[in-house]
Amino acid sequence: MNRSSLDLNRSPLDHGRLRTRLASGAATMGTFVGTASAVTAEVCAAAGADWLLLDLEHGAGGEEQARATVPVAAAYGVPTVVRVESAARIRIGRVLDLGAAGIMLPRLDTAAEVREALRHLRYPPAGDRGVATYNRACRFGLDAGALDREGEILGVVQIESASALAEVEAIAALDGVDVLFVGPRDLSHDLGVPGEFTAPVYREALERVREAAAAHGKACGLLVPDGATAAAKRSEGWTFIAIGSDSTLLATALSAALGRARPRPQDSPDSQETRS
């Protein structure tokens, strides 16, 4: 084994494997990580997620979380995609330097906005990402070829407004957009049917996103609450499926366990005494 292949195998970086997998049409499933805990992220990776989505838009932590999350997830062969807090150039560049396998871009409403944000994922002359090599993305200066492999980065664009939906075909056509991802709450609210995921206007929106992705050879993604819903969406052709988040999965599991463990009102001693 030569030195370069050994370095790739020992690296915590994804080196484009997730992007390649999605481009082939493979279905993947992961979860959002928002508790600002590297241990919780490790638990999610150990549980078998295909990827983790570190959430800096709504999560409890900041960019420093990528520093710890990327290597602990990579220890299980799991890449980390980061939802940045905004599409600002410096915000994207910071987490890419920390080794993110991809970037999720929230709250972009037009193809023009997406096109501009995608420039931040590429070095000049193709983009305007700041160039530095003393970081994890470049193996701290030891990976001379890292600056030539920027095409490994997964680009995930959220479709979460009526405006973005109106331009979804144009967004899907952009080079650098690999996944169209629906945020159900944001999109349903903006469509005037907050949380009504069976509403015709929302269901039609989902289908439009799925068809736009398919027409341009891109993956489509969605946040769902549980495994059963994920299986249903996978059968419909969705391939980048997030099952809840670290906090919601923990809260749901503990709530259900406590519900099974505690006596029902009709089984309590007080209730039995009242009946007698």
PDB file of N, CA and C in Angstrom, residues 90-142:
ATOM      1  N   ILE A  90     -17.871  32.947   5.313  1.00  0.00           N
ATOM      2  CA  ILE A  90     -17.014  32.559   6.420  1.00  0.00           C
ATOM      3  C   ILE A  90     -17.611  31.405   7.214  1.00  0.00           C
ATOM      4  N   ARG A  91     -18.936  31.356   7.332  1.00  0.00           N
ATOM      5  CA  ARG A  91     -19.586  30.278   8.073  1.00  0.00           C
ATOM      6  C   ARG A  91     -19.386  28.934   7.368  1.00  0.00           C
ATOM      7  N   ILE A  92     -19.506  28.934   6.058  1.00  0.00           N
ATOM      8  CA  ILE A  92     -19.321  27.707   5.289  1.00  0.00           C
ATOM      9  C   ILE A  92     -17.855  27.282   5.306  1.00  0.00           C
ATOM     10  N   GLY A  93     -16.971  28.225   5.089  1.00  0.00           N
ATOM     11  CA  GLY A  93     -15.553  27.901   5.048  1.00  0.00           C
ATOM     12  C   GLY A  93     -15.026  27.339   6.348  1.00  0.00           C
ATOM     13  N   ARG A  94     -15.522  27.849   7.462  1.00  0.00           N
ATOM     14  CA  ARG A  94     -15.044  27.386   8.766  1.00  0.00           C
ATOM     15  C   ARG A  94     -15.306  25.891   8.963  1.00  0.00           C
ATOM     16  N   VAL A  95     -16.526  25.451   8.675  1.00  0.00           N
ATOM     17  CA  VAL A  95     -16.844  24.038   8.927  1.00  0.00           C
ATOM     18  C   VAL A  95     -16.247  23.128   7.862  1.00  0.00           C
ATOM     19  N   LEU A  96     -16.056  23.638   6.644  1.00  0.00           N
ATOM     20  CA  LEU A  96     -15.366  22.831   5.635  1.00  0.00           C
ATOM     21  C   LEU A  96     -13.922  22.586   6.050  1.00  0.00           C
ATOM     22  N   ASP A  97     -13.259  23.610   6.589  1.00  0.00           N
ATOM     23  CA  ASP A  97     -11.890  23.437   7.057  1.00  0.00           C
ATOM     24  C   ASP A  97     -11.816  22.429   8.198  1.00  0.00           C
ATOM     25  N   LEU A  98     -12.901  22.302   8.962  1.00  0.00           N
ATOM     26  CA  LEU A  98     -12.947  21.349  10.079  1.00  0.00           C
ATOM     27  C   LEU A  98     -13.285  19.934   9.630  1.00  0.00           C
ATOM     28  N   GLY A  99     -13.512  19.744   8.329  1.00  0.00           N
ATOM     29  CA  GLY A  99     -13.657  18.397   7.802  1.00  0.00           C
ATOM     30  C   GLY A  99     -15.059  17.942   7.471  1.00  0.00           C
ATOM     31  N   ALA A 100     -16.012  18.865   7.363  1.00  0.00           N
ATOM     32  CA  ALA A 100     -17.378  18.469   7.015  1.00  0.00           C
ATOM     33  C   ALA A 100     -17.403  17.799   5.646  1.00  0.00           C
ATOM     34  N   ALA A 101     -18.200  16.728   5.544  1.00  0.00           N
ATOM     35  CA  ALA A 101     -18.336  16.018   4.266  1.00  0.00           C
ATOM     36  C   ALA A 101     -19.258  16.753   3.315  1.00  0.00           C
ATOM     37  N   GLY A 102     -20.079  17.647   3.859  1.00  0.00           N
ATOM     38  CA  GLY A 102     -21.020  18.385   3.029  1.00  0.00           C
ATOM     39  C   GLY A 102     -21.616  19.528   3.802  1.00  0.00           C
ATOM     40  N   ILE A 103     -22.329  20.374   3.082  1.00  0.00           N
ATOM     41  CA  ILE A 103     -22.961  21.551   3.664  1.00  0.00           C
ATOM     42  C   ILE A 103     -24.438  21.544   3.325  1.00  0.00           C
ATOM     43  N   MET A 104     -25.287  21.760   4.332  1.00  0.00           N
ATOM     44  CA  MET A 104     -26.711  21.981   4.099  1.00  0.00           C
ATOM     45  C   MET A 104     -26.967  23.478   4.202  1.00  0.00           C
ATOM     46  N   LEU A 105     -27.587  24.023   3.162  1.00  0.00           N
ATOM     47  CA  LEU A 105     -27.859  25.452   3.086  1.00  0.00           C
ATOM     48  C   LEU A 105     -29.321  25.729   3.384  1.00  0.00           C
ATOM     49  N   PRO A 106     -29.618  26.434   4.477  1.00  0.00           N
ATOM     50  CA  PRO A 106     -31.010  26.736   4.823  1.00  0.00           C
ATOM     51  C   PRO A 106     -31.459  28.098   4.298  1.00  0.00           C
ATOM     52  N   ARG A 107     -32.765  28.259   4.193  1.00  0.00           N
ATOM     53  CA  ARG A 107     -33.412  29.548   3.962  1.00  0.00           C
ATOM     54  C   ARG A 107     -32.906  30.303   2.732  1.00  0.00           C
ATOM     55  N   LEU A 108     -32.726  29.596   1.625  1.00  0.00           N
ATOM     56  CA  LEU A 108     -32.421  30.237   0.359  1.00  0.00           C
ATOM     57  C   LEU A 108     -33.666  30.128  -0.517  1.00  0.00           C
ATOM     58  N   ASP A 109     -34.087  31.234  -1.094  1.00  0.00           N
ATOM     59  CA  ASP A 109     -35.382  31.271  -1.771  1.00  0.00           C
ATOM     60  C   ASP A 109     -35.315  31.287  -3.288  1.00  0.00           C
ATOM     61  N   THR A 110     -34.144  31.528  -3.858  1.00  0.00           N
ATOM     62  CA  THR A 110     -34.047  31.621  -5.309  1.00  0.00           C
ATOM     63  C   THR A 110     -32.824  30.865  -5.816  1.00  0.00           C
ATOM     64  N   ALA A 111     -32.858  30.541  -7.101  1.00  0.00           N
ATOM     65  CA  ALA A 111     -31.719  29.880  -7.724  1.00  0.00           C
ATOM     66  C   ALA A 111     -30.495  30.787  -7.696  1.00  0.00           C
ATOM     67  N   ALA A 112     -30.704  32.085  -7.808  1.00  0.00           N
ATOM     68  CA  ALA A 112     -29.585  33.026  -7.764  1.00  0.00           C
ATOM     69  C   ALA A 112     -28.900  33.000  -6.403  1.00  0.00           C
ATOM     70  N   GLU A 113     -29.687  32.933  -5.330  1.00  0.00           N
ATOM     71  CA  GLU A 113     -29.109  32.858  -3.983  1.00  0.00           C
ATOM     72  C   GLU A 113     -28.334  31.558  -3.796  1.00  0.00           C
ATOM     73  N   VAL A 114     -28.878  30.476  -4.298  1.00  0.00           N
ATOM     74  CA  VAL A 114     -28.195  29.181  -4.184  1.00  0.00           C
ATOM     75  C   VAL A 114     -26.892  29.208  -4.969  1.00  0.00           C
ATOM     76  N   ARG A 115     -26.929  29.744  -6.178  1.00  0.00           N
ATOM     77  CA  ARG A 115     -25.728  29.804  -7.014  1.00  0.00           C
ATOM     78  C   ARG A 115     -24.611  30.572  -6.302  1.00  0.00           C
ATOM     79  N   GLU A 116     -24.960  31.671  -5.676  1.00  0.00           N
ATOM     80  CA  GLU A 116     -23.965  32.461  -4.966  1.00  0.00           C
ATOM     81  C   GLU A 116     -23.414  31.697  -3.761  1.00  0.00           C
ATOM     82  N   ALA A 117     -24.274  31.019  -3.010  1.00  0.00           N
ATOM     83  CA  ALA A 117     -23.821  30.268  -1.838  1.00  0.00           C
ATOM     84  C   ALA A 117     -22.905  29.119  -2.238  1.00  0.00           C
ATOM     85  N   LEU A 118     -23.185  28.487  -3.361  1.00  0.00           N
ATOM     86  CA  LEU A 118     -22.358  27.366  -3.813  1.00  0.00           C
ATOM     87  C   LEU A 118     -20.925  27.788  -4.124  1.00  0.00           C
ATOM     88  N   ARG A 119     -20.731  29.050  -4.449  1.00  0.00           N
ATOM     89  CA  ARG A 119     -19.375  29.543  -4.695  1.00  0.00           C
ATOM     90  C   ARG A 119     -18.505  29.405  -3.445  1.00  0.00           C
ATOM     91  N   HIS A 120     -19.136  29.446  -2.274  1.00  0.00           N
ATOM     92  CA  HIS A 120     -18.382  29.375  -1.019  1.00  0.00           C
ATOM     93  C   HIS A 120     -17.860  27.965  -0.740  1.00  0.00           C
ATOM     94  N   LEU A 121     -18.322  26.978  -1.504  1.00  0.00           N
ATOM     95  CA  LEU A 121     -17.868  25.599  -1.343  1.00  0.00           C
ATOM     96  C   LEU A 121     -16.665  25.287  -2.225  1.00  0.00           C
ATOM     97  N   ARG A 122     -16.277  26.229  -3.082  1.00  0.00           N
ATOM     98  CA  ARG A 122     -15.218  25.987  -4.063  1.00  0.00           C
ATOM     99  C   ARG A 122     -14.109  27.024  -3.901  1.00  0.00           C
ATOM    100  N   TYR A 123     -12.878  26.577  -4.127  1.00  0.00           N
ATOM    101  CA  TYR A 123     -11.746  27.493  -4.116  1.00  0.00           C
ATOM    102  C   TYR A 123     -11.717  28.295  -5.420  1.00  0.00           C
ATOM    103  N   PRO A 124     -11.048  29.453  -5.409  1.00  0.00           N
ATOM    104  CA  PRO A 124     -10.863  30.181  -6.663  1.00  0.00           C
ATOM    105  C   PRO A 124     -10.076  29.309  -7.663  1.00  0.00           C
ATOM    106  N   PRO A 125     -10.330  29.443  -8.955  1.00  0.00           N
ATOM    107  CA  PRO A 125     -11.186  30.462  -9.580  1.00  0.00           C
ATOM    108  C   PRO A 125     -12.663  30.062  -9.682  1.00  0.00           C
ATOM    109  N   ALA A 126     -13.003  28.817  -9.319  1.00  0.00           N
ATOM    110  CA  ALA A 126     -14.395  28.378  -9.451  1.00  0.00           C
ATOM    111  C   ALA A 126     -15.297  29.005  -8.395  1.00  0.00           C
ATOM    112  N   GLY A 127     -14.713  29.397  -7.255  1.00  0.00           N
ATOM    113  CA  GLY A 127     -15.504  29.964  -6.169  1.00  0.00           C
ATOM    114  C   GLY A 127     -14.706  30.971  -5.388  1.00  0.00           C
ATOM    115  N   ASP A 128     -15.111  31.177  -4.126  1.00  0.00           N
ATOM    116  CA  ASP A 128     -14.416  32.173  -3.306  1.00  0.00           C
ATOM    117  C   ASP A 128     -14.111  31.664  -1.901  1.00  0.00           C
ATOM    118  N   ARG A 129     -14.020  30.344  -1.753  1.00  0.00           N
ATOM    119  CA  ARG A 129     -13.641  29.774  -0.463  1.00  0.00           C
ATOM    120  C   ARG A 129     -12.211  30.185  -0.136  1.00  0.00           C
ATOM    121  N   GLY A 130     -11.981  30.578   1.118  1.00  0.00           N
ATOM    122  CA  GLY A 130     -10.641  30.952   1.534  1.00  0.00           C
ATOM    123  C   GLY A 130      -9.696  29.759   1.466  1.00  0.00           C
ATOM    124  N   VAL A 131      -8.469  29.993   1.034  1.00  0.00           N
ATOM    125  CA  VAL A 131      -7.490  28.923   0.849  1.00  0.00           C
ATOM    126  C   VAL A 131      -6.521  28.887   2.021  1.00  0.00           C
ATOM    127  N   ALA A 132      -6.497  27.749   2.710  1.00  0.00           N
ATOM    128  CA  ALA A 132      -5.522  27.508   3.781  1.00  0.00           C
ATOM    129  C   ALA A 132      -5.300  26.011   3.841  1.00  0.00           C
ATOM    130  N   THR A 133      -4.131  25.600   4.270  1.00  0.00           N
ATOM    131  CA  THR A 133      -3.827  24.169   4.292  1.00  0.00           C
ATOM    132  C   THR A 133      -3.549  23.630   5.696  1.00  0.00           C
ATOM    133  N   TYR A 134      -3.441  24.519   6.707  1.00  0.00           N
ATOM    134  CA  TYR A 134      -3.094  24.036   8.046  1.00  0.00           C
ATOM    135  C   TYR A 134      -4.362  23.687   8.835  1.00  0.00           C
ATOM    136  N   ASN A 135      -5.216  22.857   8.238  1.00  0.00           N
ATOM    137  CA  ASN A 135      -6.476  22.473   8.866  1.00  0.00           C
ATOM    138  C   ASN A 135      -6.749  21.004   8.588  1.00  0.00           C
ATOM    139  N   ARG A 136      -7.798  20.491   9.202  1.00  0.00           N
ATOM    140  CA  ARG A 136      -8.132  19.079   9.055  1.00  0.00           C
ATOM    141  C   ARG A 136      -8.449  18.724   7.605  1.00  0.00           C
ATOM    142  N   ALA A 137      -9.143  19.620   6.885  1.00  0.00           N
ATOM    143  CA  ALA A 137      -9.526  19.333   5.501  1.00  0.00           C
ATOM    144  C   ALA A 137      -8.315  19.058   4.621  1.00  0.00           C
ATOM    145  N   CYS A 138      -7.180  19.623   4.991  1.00  0.00           N
ATOM    146  CA  CYS A 138      -5.939  19.416   4.234  1.00  0.00           C
ATOM    147  C   CYS A 138      -4.936  18.571   5.016  1.00  0.00           C
ATOM    148  N   ARG A 139      -5.432  17.834   5.961  1.00  0.00           N
ATOM    149  CA  ARG A 139      -4.587  16.981   6.821  1.00  0.00           C
ATOM    150  C   ARG A 139      -3.442  17.799   7.421  1.00  0.00           C
ATOM    151  N   PHE A 140      -3.780  19.011   7.854  1.00  0.00           N
ATOM    152  CA  PHE A 140      -2.845  19.892   8.543  1.00  0.00           C
ATOM    153  C   PHE A 140      -1.564  20.118   7.744  1.00  0.00           C
ATOM    154  N   GLY A 141      -1.771  20.303   6.432  1.00  0.00           N
ATOM    155  CA  GLY A 141      -0.655  20.595   5.547  1.00  0.00           C
ATOM    156  C   GLY A 141       0.028  19.380   4.954  1.00  0.00           C
ATOM    157  N   LEU A 142      -0.404  18.172   5.345  1.00  0.00           N
ATOM    158  CA  LEU A 142       0.246  16.943   4.878  1.00  0.00           C
ATOM    159  C   LEU A 142      -0.371  16.388   3.599  1.00  0.00           C
TER     160      LEU A 142
END
